[in-house]
Coordinates of C-alpha atoms in Angstrom, one line a residue:
Chain A
M1 CA 230.0 213.9 22.7
T2 CA 228.1 211.5 24.8
H3 CA 226.7 213.4 27.8
L4 CA 224.4 211.0 29.7
S5 CA 224.6 207.3 28.9
A6 CA 223.1 204.1 30.1
R7 CA 224.6 200.6 29.6
G8 CA 222.6 197.4 30.1
L9 CA 220.0 198.8 32.5
K10 CA 217.9 196.1 34.0
K11 CA 215.1 196.5 36.6
S12 CA 212.5 194.1 37.9
F13 CA 209.6 194.7 40.2
G14 CA 208.9 191.4 41.8
T15 CA 208.6 188.9 38.9
L16 CA 207.9 191.6 36.3
Q17 CA 211.0 192.6 34.4
V18 CA 210.4 196.2 33.4
L19 CA 213.8 197.1 31.9
K20 CA 215.4 194.3 29.9
G21 CA 218.9 195.7 29.2
V22 CA 218.6 199.2 27.9
D23 CA 221.5 201.1 26.2
L24 CA 220.9 204.8 25.7
D25 CA 223.1 207.7 24.9
I26 CA 222.1 211.3 25.2
E27 CA 224.3 213.9 23.5
L28 CA 225.1 217.3 24.9
G29 CA 222.5 219.8 23.9
E30 CA 220.2 217.2 22.5
A31 CA 216.5 217.0 22.8
L32 CA 215.6 213.3 22.9
C33 CA 212.1 212.0 22.9
I34 CA 211.2 208.6 24.1
I35 CA 207.9 207.3 22.8
G36 CA 206.1 204.0 23.1
P37 CA 203.1 202.3 24.6
S38 CA 202.0 202.8 28.2
G39 CA 203.5 200.3 30.6
S40 CA 206.6 199.7 28.5
G41 CA 208.9 201.0 31.1
K42 CA 209.7 204.5 29.9
S43 CA 209.1 206.2 33.2
T44 CA 211.2 203.5 35.0
L45 CA 214.0 204.2 32.6
L46 CA 213.9 207.9 33.3
R47 CA 213.9 207.2 37.0
C48 CA 216.9 204.9 36.7
L49 CA 218.8 207.7 35.0
N50 CA 218.7 209.9 38.1
L51 CA 218.6 207.1 40.5
L52 CA 215.1 207.7 41.9
I53 CA 215.0 204.0 41.1
V54 CA 218.2 202.0 41.6
P55 CA 218.6 199.7 38.6
D56 CA 219.3 196.0 39.4
E57 CA 222.0 195.8 36.8
G58 CA 223.8 198.1 34.4
Q59 CA 225.5 201.4 34.6
V60 CA 224.7 205.1 34.2
F61 CA 227.4 207.6 33.2
L62 CA 227.2 211.4 33.2
D63 CA 230.3 212.9 31.5
N64 CA 232.0 209.6 32.0
V65 CA 231.4 209.6 35.8
L66 CA 229.8 206.3 36.9
L67 CA 226.6 207.4 38.7
T68 CA 225.6 203.9 39.7
N69 CA 228.7 203.7 41.9
P70 CA 227.4 203.1 45.4
R71 CA 229.9 205.6 46.7
I72 CA 228.4 208.5 44.8
R73 CA 225.7 210.3 46.8
P74 CA 222.4 210.1 45.0
E75 CA 221.6 213.6 46.1
W76 CA 224.6 214.9 44.1
V77 CA 223.4 212.9 41.1
R78 CA 219.9 214.4 41.3
Q79 CA 221.4 217.9 41.6
Q80 CA 223.0 217.3 38.2
I81 CA 219.9 215.7 36.5
G82 CA 216.6 217.6 36.9
M83 CA 213.3 215.9 36.7
V84 CA 209.8 217.1 35.8
F85 CA 206.9 214.8 36.7
Q86 CA 203.6 214.0 35.1
Q87 CA 201.7 215.0 38.2
F88 CA 203.9 218.2 38.7
N89 CA 204.5 217.2 42.3
L90 CA 205.0 220.8 43.5
F91 CA 205.4 221.0 47.2
T92 CA 201.9 221.9 48.3
H93 CA 202.9 223.7 51.4
L94 CA 205.2 226.1 49.6
S95 CA 204.7 229.1 47.3
A96 CA 206.0 229.0 43.8
T97 CA 209.1 230.8 44.7
K98 CA 209.8 228.6 47.7
N99 CA 209.2 225.5 45.6
V100 CA 212.0 226.7 43.3
M101 CA 214.2 227.7 46.2
L102 CA 214.0 224.5 48.3
G103 CA 216.6 222.5 46.3
L104 CA 218.9 225.4 46.0
R105 CA 218.7 226.3 49.7
H106 CA 219.1 222.9 51.2
G107 CA 220.5 220.7 48.4
K108 CA 223.0 223.1 47.0
K109 CA 223.4 225.2 50.2
V110 CA 222.9 228.4 48.3
S111 CA 222.3 231.5 50.5
R112 CA 218.7 232.6 50.9
A113 CA 219.1 235.9 48.9
K114 CA 220.9 234.1 46.0
A115 CA 218.3 231.3 45.9
H116 CA 215.5 233.8 45.9
E117 CA 217.1 235.8 43.1
K118 CA 217.6 232.6 41.1
A119 CA 214.0 231.5 41.7
V120 CA 212.6 234.8 40.6
F121 CA 214.7 234.6 37.5
E122 CA 213.7 231.1 36.6
L123 CA 210.0 231.8 37.2
N124 CA 210.2 234.8 34.9
R125 CA 211.9 232.6 32.4
V126 CA 208.9 230.3 32.3
G127 CA 206.5 233.3 32.2
L128 CA 205.3 233.2 35.8
G129 CA 206.8 236.4 37.1
S130 CA 203.4 237.4 38.3
K131 CA 202.7 234.2 40.3
L132 CA 205.7 234.3 42.6
D133 CA 203.8 234.0 45.9
A134 CA 200.9 231.7 44.6
Y135 CA 200.5 228.3 46.2
P136 CA 200.3 225.3 43.8
A137 CA 196.6 224.9 44.4
Q138 CA 196.1 228.5 43.2
L139 CA 197.7 227.7 39.9
S140 CA 196.3 226.0 36.8
G141 CA 197.8 222.7 35.7
G142 CA 199.9 224.4 33.0
Q143 CA 201.2 227.0 35.4
Q144 CA 202.0 224.3 38.0
Q145 CA 204.0 222.4 35.4
R146 CA 205.9 225.5 34.4
V147 CA 206.8 226.1 38.1
A148 CA 208.0 222.5 38.1
I149 CA 210.2 223.2 35.1
A150 CA 211.5 226.4 36.7
R151 CA 212.3 224.3 39.8
A152 CA 214.3 221.8 37.7
L153 CA 216.0 224.6 35.8
A154 CA 217.1 226.5 38.9
M155 CA 219.5 223.7 39.9
D156 CA 221.4 224.4 36.7
P157 CA 221.2 220.7 35.8
K158 CA 223.3 219.1 33.0
V159 CA 220.2 217.2 31.8
I160 CA 216.5 217.5 32.5
L161 CA 214.3 214.5 32.4
F162 CA 210.6 215.0 31.5
D163 CA 208.2 212.2 32.5
E164 CA 205.1 212.7 30.4
P165 CA 205.0 216.4 31.3
T166 CA 201.7 217.1 29.5
S167 CA 199.7 214.0 30.2
A168 CA 197.8 215.4 33.1
L169 CA 197.0 218.7 31.3
D170 CA 194.1 220.1 29.4
P171 CA 194.8 221.0 25.7
E172 CA 195.3 224.7 26.4
S173 CA 197.8 224.1 29.1
I174 CA 199.6 221.4 27.0
H175 CA 200.4 224.2 24.6
E176 CA 201.9 226.6 27.1
V177 CA 204.1 223.8 28.6
L178 CA 205.3 222.6 25.3
E179 CA 206.1 226.1 24.3
V180 CA 208.4 226.4 27.3
M181 CA 210.0 223.1 26.5
A182 CA 210.5 224.0 22.9
Q183 CA 212.2 227.2 24.0
L184 CA 214.6 225.1 26.2
A185 CA 215.4 222.8 23.3
K186 CA 216.2 225.9 21.2
E187 CA 218.6 227.0 24.0
R188 CA 220.3 223.6 23.6
M189 CA 219.3 222.4 27.0
T190 CA 220.0 218.6 27.2
M191 CA 216.7 216.9 27.7
A192 CA 215.1 213.5 27.6
V193 CA 211.3 213.7 27.2
V194 CA 209.0 210.8 27.6
T195 CA 205.9 211.9 25.8
H196 CA 202.8 211.0 23.9
E197 CA 202.8 214.4 22.2
M198 CA 203.8 213.2 18.7
G199 CA 203.7 216.7 17.3
F200 CA 206.3 217.8 19.8
A201 CA 208.4 214.8 19.2
R202 CA 208.4 215.4 15.5
E203 CA 208.9 219.2 15.5
V204 CA 211.2 219.8 18.4
S205 CA 213.3 216.7 19.1
D206 CA 216.7 215.9 17.6
R207 CA 216.2 212.2 18.0
V208 CA 213.3 209.8 18.8
V209 CA 213.6 206.5 20.6
F210 CA 210.8 204.0 20.3
F211 CA 210.6 202.0 23.5
D212 CA 208.6 198.8 23.9
A213 CA 208.4 196.0 26.4
G214 CA 211.5 197.2 28.4
K215 CA 213.7 197.6 25.4
I216 CA 214.6 200.2 22.8
L217 CA 213.2 198.9 19.6
E218 CA 214.6 201.5 17.3
Q219 CA 215.9 205.1 17.3
G220 CA 216.7 207.8 14.8
S221 CA 215.7 211.2 13.5
P222 CA 212.0 212.1 13.9
S223 CA 211.4 211.6 10.2
E224 CA 213.0 208.2 10.2
I225 CA 210.9 207.0 13.1
F226 CA 207.6 208.6 12.2
D227 CA 207.7 208.3 8.4
H228 CA 209.9 205.3 7.7
P229 CA 209.8 203.1 10.8
A230 CA 211.9 200.0 10.3
H231 CA 210.2 197.7 12.8
D232 CA 206.7 196.2 12.5
R233 CA 205.9 197.1 16.1
T234 CA 206.8 200.7 15.5
K235 CA 204.7 200.7 12.3
S236 CA 201.6 199.4 14.1
F237 CA 202.1 201.9 16.9
M238 CA 202.4 204.8 14.5
D239 CA 199.4 203.6 12.5
K240 CA 197.3 203.6 15.6
I241 CA 198.3 207.0 16.9
L242 CA 198.8 209.0 13.8
R243 CA 195.5 208.1 12.2
Chain B
M1 CA 191.9 209.7 75.0
T2 CA 191.4 209.8 71.3
D3 CA 189.5 207.1 69.6
P4 CA 191.7 204.6 67.9
T5 CA 192.7 205.9 64.5
P6 CA 191.9 203.5 61.7
D7 CA 194.9 202.2 60.0
Q8 CA 194.4 204.4 56.9
P9 CA 196.0 207.6 55.8
L10 CA 194.0 210.7 56.4
Q11 CA 192.1 212.2 53.5
T12 CA 193.8 215.2 51.9
S13 CA 192.0 217.8 50.0
E14 CA 193.9 217.2 46.8
G15 CA 191.2 217.2 44.2
G16 CA 192.8 214.3 42.3
P17 CA 195.6 214.1 39.8
N18 CA 194.1 216.6 37.3
G19 CA 194.4 219.7 39.4
P20 CA 193.2 221.6 42.4
S21 CA 189.8 220.8 43.9
P22 CA 187.0 223.3 43.6
E23 CA 187.4 223.9 47.3
A24 CA 191.0 225.0 46.7
E25 CA 190.0 227.2 43.9
G26 CA 187.7 229.0 46.2
H27 CA 190.7 230.5 47.9
L28 CA 191.6 232.3 44.7
G29 CA 188.9 234.8 45.3
A30 CA 190.3 235.9 48.7
P31 CA 194.1 236.2 48.2
S32 CA 194.4 239.0 50.8
A33 CA 193.3 236.6 53.5
A34 CA 195.6 233.8 52.5
G35 CA 198.8 235.0 53.9
T36 CA 199.6 238.1 52.0
P37 CA 198.5 240.9 54.3
S38 CA 197.1 244.0 52.7
G39 CA 195.6 247.1 54.3
G40 CA 196.0 248.3 57.8
L41 CA 195.9 246.2 61.0
G42 CA 192.3 247.1 61.6
T43 CA 191.2 245.8 58.2
R44 CA 193.1 242.6 58.7
V45 CA 191.6 242.1 62.1
R46 CA 188.1 242.7 60.7
E47 CA 188.9 240.3 57.8
L48 CA 190.0 237.7 60.3
L49 CA 186.9 238.1 62.4
W50 CA 184.7 237.9 59.4
K51 CA 186.5 234.8 58.2
S52 CA 186.1 233.1 61.5
R53 CA 182.5 234.3 62.2
T54 CA 181.3 230.7 62.2
S55 CA 183.9 229.7 64.8
L56 CA 183.1 232.7 67.0
M57 CA 179.4 232.1 66.8
L58 CA 179.8 228.4 67.7
L59 CA 182.1 229.3 70.6
G60 CA 179.5 231.9 71.8
M61 CA 176.7 229.4 71.6
S62 CA 178.6 226.7 73.4
L63 CA 179.4 229.0 76.2
A64 CA 175.8 230.3 76.3
V65 CA 174.4 226.8 76.6
A66 CA 176.9 225.9 79.4
A67 CA 176.1 229.1 81.2
G68 CA 172.4 228.5 80.9
L69 CA 172.6 225.0 82.3
F70 CA 174.9 226.2 85.1
F71 CA 172.5 228.9 86.3
A72 CA 169.4 226.9 85.7
M73 CA 170.6 224.1 88.0
G74 CA 171.8 226.7 90.5
A75 CA 168.4 228.3 90.5
A76 CA 166.9 224.9 91.2
H77 CA 169.1 224.8 94.3
F78 CA 171.0 221.7 93.2
Y79 CA 174.0 223.5 94.3
D80 CA 175.1 226.9 95.8
I81 CA 176.1 229.2 93.0
R82 CA 177.5 231.8 95.4
F83 CA 179.8 229.2 97.0
I84 CA 181.1 228.2 93.6
I85 CA 181.8 231.8 92.5
S86 CA 183.6 232.7 95.8
T87 CA 185.6 229.5 95.8
F88 CA 186.5 229.6 92.1
P89 CA 189.8 231.6 92.5
Q90 CA 191.2 228.7 94.6
A91 CA 191.1 226.6 91.5
L92 CA 193.7 228.6 89.8
S93 CA 196.8 227.0 91.2
P94 CA 195.7 223.3 90.8
T95 CA 194.5 224.2 87.3
E96 CA 197.9 225.5 86.5
T97 CA 199.4 222.3 87.7
A98 CA 197.2 220.2 85.5
L99 CA 197.9 222.5 82.5
E100 CA 201.6 222.2 83.1
F101 CA 201.5 218.4 83.3
T102 CA 199.4 218.3 80.2
T103 CA 201.4 220.7 78.1
F104 CA 204.9 219.6 79.1
T105 CA 204.2 215.9 78.5
F106 CA 202.4 216.8 75.3
V107 CA 205.4 218.8 73.9
L108 CA 208.0 216.3 75.1
G109 CA 205.9 213.4 73.9
M110 CA 205.7 215.0 70.4
F111 CA 209.4 214.5 69.8
G112 CA 209.2 210.8 70.6
A113 CA 206.0 210.5 68.6
I114 CA 207.6 212.0 65.5
G115 CA 210.4 209.4 65.7
L116 CA 208.1 206.5 66.5
G117 CA 205.5 207.7 64.0
L118 CA 208.2 207.7 61.3
V119 CA 209.1 204.1 62.2
R120 CA 205.4 203.1 62.1
A121 CA 204.6 205.0 58.9
Y122 CA 207.0 203.0 56.8
P123 CA 206.8 199.3 57.7
P124 CA 209.9 197.4 56.5
K125 CA 207.8 194.9 54.6
K126 CA 209.6 195.3 51.3
V127 CA 213.0 195.5 52.9
R128 CA 215.0 192.5 52.1
R129 CA 218.4 194.0 52.1
R130 CA 220.5 192.8 54.9
S131 CA 221.8 196.2 55.8
L132 CA 218.2 197.3 56.8
V133 CA 217.4 194.2 58.9
W134 CA 217.7 196.5 62.0
R135 CA 214.5 198.2 61.1
W136 CA 212.4 195.1 61.9
P137 CA 212.9 195.1 65.7
L138 CA 212.5 198.9 65.7
Y139 CA 209.2 198.6 63.9
G140 CA 208.2 195.8 66.3
F141 CA 209.0 197.9 69.3
A142 CA 207.1 201.0 68.0
S143 CA 204.0 198.9 67.1
G144 CA 204.1 197.0 70.4
Y145 CA 204.5 200.3 72.3
V146 CA 201.5 201.8 70.5
A147 CA 199.4 198.7 71.0
A148 CA 200.3 198.6 74.7
I149 CA 199.5 202.2 75.3
R150 CA 196.2 202.2 73.4
G151 CA 195.2 198.8 74.6
T152 CA 195.4 199.4 78.4
P153 CA 193.8 202.0 80.7
F154 CA 195.8 204.9 81.7
L155 CA 195.1 204.1 85.4
V156 CA 197.0 200.8 84.9
Q157 CA 199.8 202.4 83.1
M158 CA 200.2 205.1 85.7
Y159 CA 200.3 202.6 88.6
V160 CA 202.8 200.4 86.8
V161 CA 205.1 203.4 86.4
F162 CA 204.4 204.6 89.9
Y163 CA 205.2 201.2 91.6
I164 CA 208.3 200.7 89.5
L165 CA 209.6 204.1 90.5
I166 CA 208.6 204.0 94.1
F167 CA 209.9 200.6 94.8
S168 CA 213.1 200.9 92.8
Y169 CA 214.0 204.5 93.3
P170 CA 212.0 205.8 96.3
T171 CA 214.3 208.8 96.9
L172 CA 214.3 210.0 93.3
T173 CA 213.8 213.7 93.0
F174 CA 214.3 216.1 90.2
G175 CA 214.1 219.9 90.3
G176 CA 211.9 219.9 93.4
W177 CA 209.7 217.1 92.2
S178 CA 209.1 214.1 94.4
V179 CA 209.0 210.6 93.1
Y180 CA 205.2 210.9 92.9
Y181 CA 205.3 213.8 90.6
L182 CA 208.0 212.2 88.5
A183 CA 206.0 209.0 88.2
G184 CA 202.9 211.0 87.2
F185 CA 204.9 212.9 84.6
F186 CA 206.5 209.8 83.1
A187 CA 203.2 208.0 82.9
L188 CA 201.4 210.8 81.2
L189 CA 204.4 211.2 78.9
I190 CA 204.5 207.6 77.7
N191 CA 200.7 207.7 77.3
T192 CA 200.5 210.8 75.1
T193 CA 203.5 209.6 73.1
G194 CA 201.7 206.5 72.2
Y195 CA 198.6 208.4 71.0
Q196 CA 200.6 211.0 69.2
T197 CA 202.6 208.4 67.4
E198 CA 199.5 207.2 65.7
A199 CA 198.5 210.8 64.7
F200 CA 201.9 211.3 63.2
R201 CA 201.9 208.0 61.4
G202 CA 198.6 208.9 59.8
G203 CA 200.0 212.3 58.8
F204 CA 203.2 210.9 57.3
Q205 CA 201.3 208.3 55.4
S206 CA 198.9 211.0 54.0
V207 CA 201.8 212.9 52.4
E208 CA 201.7 211.8 48.8
A209 CA 204.6 209.8 47.5
G210 CA 205.0 212.3 44.7
Q211 CA 206.0 215.0 47.3
T212 CA 208.9 212.9 48.6
E213 CA 209.9 211.9 45.2
A214 CA 210.0 215.5 44.1
G215 CA 212.0 216.3 47.2
K216 CA 214.6 213.7 46.2
A217 CA 214.5 214.9 42.6
V218 CA 215.7 218.4 43.6
G219 CA 218.7 216.9 45.3
L220 CA 217.6 216.7 49.0
S221 CA 218.7 213.8 51.2
R222 CA 216.1 211.5 52.7
F223 CA 216.5 213.4 56.0
Q224 CA 216.1 216.7 54.4
V225 CA 213.0 215.5 52.5
F226 CA 211.5 214.5 55.8
V227 CA 212.3 217.8 57.6
R228 CA 211.5 220.1 54.7
V229 CA 208.5 218.3 53.1
T230 CA 207.0 215.4 55.0
L231 CA 207.0 217.0 58.4
P232 CA 205.6 220.4 57.6
Q233 CA 202.9 218.9 55.5
S234 CA 202.0 216.4 58.2
F235 CA 201.7 219.0 60.8
R236 CA 199.2 220.8 58.8
L237 CA 197.3 217.6 58.1
I238 CA 197.1 216.6 61.7
T239 CA 196.7 219.9 63.5
L240 CA 193.2 219.0 64.6
P241 CA 193.9 215.4 65.7
L242 CA 196.9 216.8 67.7
A243 CA 194.7 219.4 69.4
N244 CA 192.2 216.6 70.3
E245 CA 195.1 214.6 71.8
W246 CA 196.1 217.6 73.9
I247 CA 192.5 217.8 75.2
S248 CA 192.4 214.1 75.9
N249 CA 195.7 214.4 77.7
F250 CA 194.3 217.2 79.8
K251 CA 191.3 215.1 80.8
T252 CA 193.5 212.0 81.3
A253 CA 195.6 214.1 83.8
T254 CA 192.7 214.0 86.3
I255 CA 193.8 210.4 87.0
L256 CA 197.1 211.7 88.3
S257 CA 195.2 212.7 91.4
Y258 CA 195.2 209.0 92.5
I259 CA 198.9 209.1 93.2
G260 CA 198.7 212.3 95.1
I261 CA 199.4 214.9 92.5
F262 CA 197.8 218.2 93.6
E263 CA 195.9 219.1 90.4
I264 CA 192.3 220.1 90.0
F265 CA 190.6 216.8 90.6
F266 CA 192.7 216.2 93.7
W267 CA 191.8 219.8 94.9
A268 CA 188.1 219.3 94.2
R269 CA 188.0 215.9 95.8
T270 CA 189.9 216.8 99.0
D271 CA 189.6 220.5 99.7
I272 CA 186.0 221.1 98.4
A273 CA 184.2 217.8 98.6
G274 CA 186.2 216.2 101.5
H275 CA 186.8 219.1 103.9
L276 CA 183.8 221.2 103.1
G277 CA 181.4 218.5 102.1
R278 CA 180.5 220.3 98.9
N279 CA 180.3 217.3 96.5
L280 CA 178.2 218.7 93.7
E281 CA 179.8 222.1 93.8
A282 CA 183.2 220.5 93.4
L283 CA 182.1 218.5 90.4
V284 CA 180.4 221.5 88.8
M285 CA 183.5 223.6 89.3
L286 CA 185.6 220.8 87.7
A287 CA 183.3 220.5 84.8
L288 CA 183.3 224.2 84.3
I289 CA 187.1 224.5 84.3
Y290 CA 187.5 221.6 81.9
L291 CA 184.8 222.9 79.6
M292 CA 186.3 226.4 79.5
V293 CA 189.8 225.2 78.8
N294 CA 188.8 222.6 76.3
V295 CA 186.3 224.5 74.3
T296 CA 188.6 227.5 74.1
V297 CA 191.6 225.3 73.0
S298 CA 189.4 223.5 70.4
R299 CA 187.9 226.6 69.0
V300 CA 191.2 228.5 68.9
V301 CA 193.1 225.7 67.2
T302 CA 190.3 225.3 64.6
W303 CA 190.3 229.0 64.0
V304 CA 194.1 229.2 63.6
E305 CA 194.1 226.2 61.4
K306 CA 191.4 227.8 59.2
V307 CA 193.0 231.2 59.0
R308 CA 196.5 229.9 58.4
R309 CA 195.5 227.2 56.0
I310 CA 197.5 226.8 52.8
P311 CA 195.1 226.3 49.9
G312 CA 195.1 222.8 48.7
L313 CA 196.8 221.4 51.8
G314 CA 194.7 220.1 54.7
V315 CA 191.6 218.2 55.4
P316 CA 188.7 220.0 53.7
I317 CA 186.2 221.8 55.8
P318 CA 182.9 222.1 54.0
E319 CA 181.8 225.7 53.5
V320 CA 178.2 225.3 54.8
A321 CA 176.2 228.1 56.3
L322 CA 175.8 228.0 60.1
P323 CA 172.1 227.1 60.2
K324 CA 172.7 224.2 57.9
R325 CA 175.6 223.1 59.9
L326 CA 173.7 223.2 63.1
F327 CA 170.4 221.7 62.0
G328 CA 171.5 219.6 59.1
L329 CA 169.2 221.3 56.6
G330 CA 169.7 220.4 53.0
S331 CA 171.4 217.3 51.7
R332 CA 174.7 219.1 50.9
A333 CA 175.0 220.1 54.6
R334 CA 174.5 216.6 55.7
Q335 CA 177.1 215.3 53.3
G336 CA 179.6 217.8 54.7
R337 CA 179.1 216.8 58.3
T338 CA 181.5 214.4 59.8

């Protein structure tokens, strides 16, 4: 069953067309990896899915609800679709717990006690039960990104979008963040991951999408894309990164 | 009045995209002082005092220098110290008036400045959508207002307000305030609003785009993102500029004496210098009052800002030992000074 889908997404910034008509389907409980060269529009695609960027053309559906309908509140959309950023973007003025609580308290209007309970639960889930009161600057990169994942999880989203979650991390932290994400994939959380971690894409994801120059070039199971790419562009990309 | 702020966002202490700055990591070592109180009240007070030892020492030295100068000039018979000491209590009531004018206009002006600062922080350059055309005149108004306030002397602003009020509404009163006091109040209000607008604009622009994006991504509306993320972070970033603006406002308030508002400058000019002929004594008393108030406010705000600082948020203060800070010894100390 198609969970989140995009039809004919187009987006231009000035004269630069970043998305050139993208069709994408994400199934319920699927871990989808989006790979491709830098600057190909992967991040823009993710941001269009939760309306952080409004696409110029095309539609986004979540469970057959048209999200790009101007009468739908974007805040509601973003409560359904969580997002984890490359630069973590934790609220610097709030402790880890309060970071997780903010969306619950003021977006979903959950009571303070319930939000706190949920925040503690989610932080424990990502292994940060001992860092509840730490401020972002007191946490390592990997810990910050795990708080960010907890923050997204706390909203009970239907999908979580990961925008290069490990690109700003050192190798050790990459491992701890990927472990949390692999665990989520195991629990059948629906997720779309833009990543350069080919190992993760191959091992964990159900499907891999190769994205280039604003379009999806090809998609399929990890082994299809990594071992038997159909497209020349995909082949040359794989040759360069897997050597 | 504060120096014109350059049209750039303030520096934040964010150590770059790859993690916290070394300065921020330094706070890891002292978690007990960073907002999670531990131990009894005595320990906490001692901790605070130790943490703020530099501020306290600087405060002590400033006061010592001022007192030294004061007594030295008195000893040289430039003025009559005994007269100053015996007359000092009279200054209390006019000082109160000046403090009230300063603080009330400052706080009221802050509300306007937050709104105008918001308008100024996000110029509608990229807005081509017809539904947002209304933002252009708003931005034009805010920018023109700030330019007018910062580009003209307060004396002129005050007289403009004064003559408008006194010619058009000569019988206007409010809560026991005559039209003179109202004119002074409004003039100071529009002045501090203009300066604070620029402080808030800088603050809003220094909040990283990722912060507001994250706020939206957890399902907050634009207004909620502003109230819950941008505003609290800005306040921490511009605490010191705002304190400076309060001090400027306090000093600017002397000019209100020209339209007959009985604050300290008026008191010193008429009661002490005029009636008693004690010109120098009047000026020395004025200077002492301003110095005491402003140094205290400045030091207290710096101290509170330092003690209540959230690691990783705020303009970095270099951790340089006091002798280095005072005398600029060592290249690192010189780099740290601003």
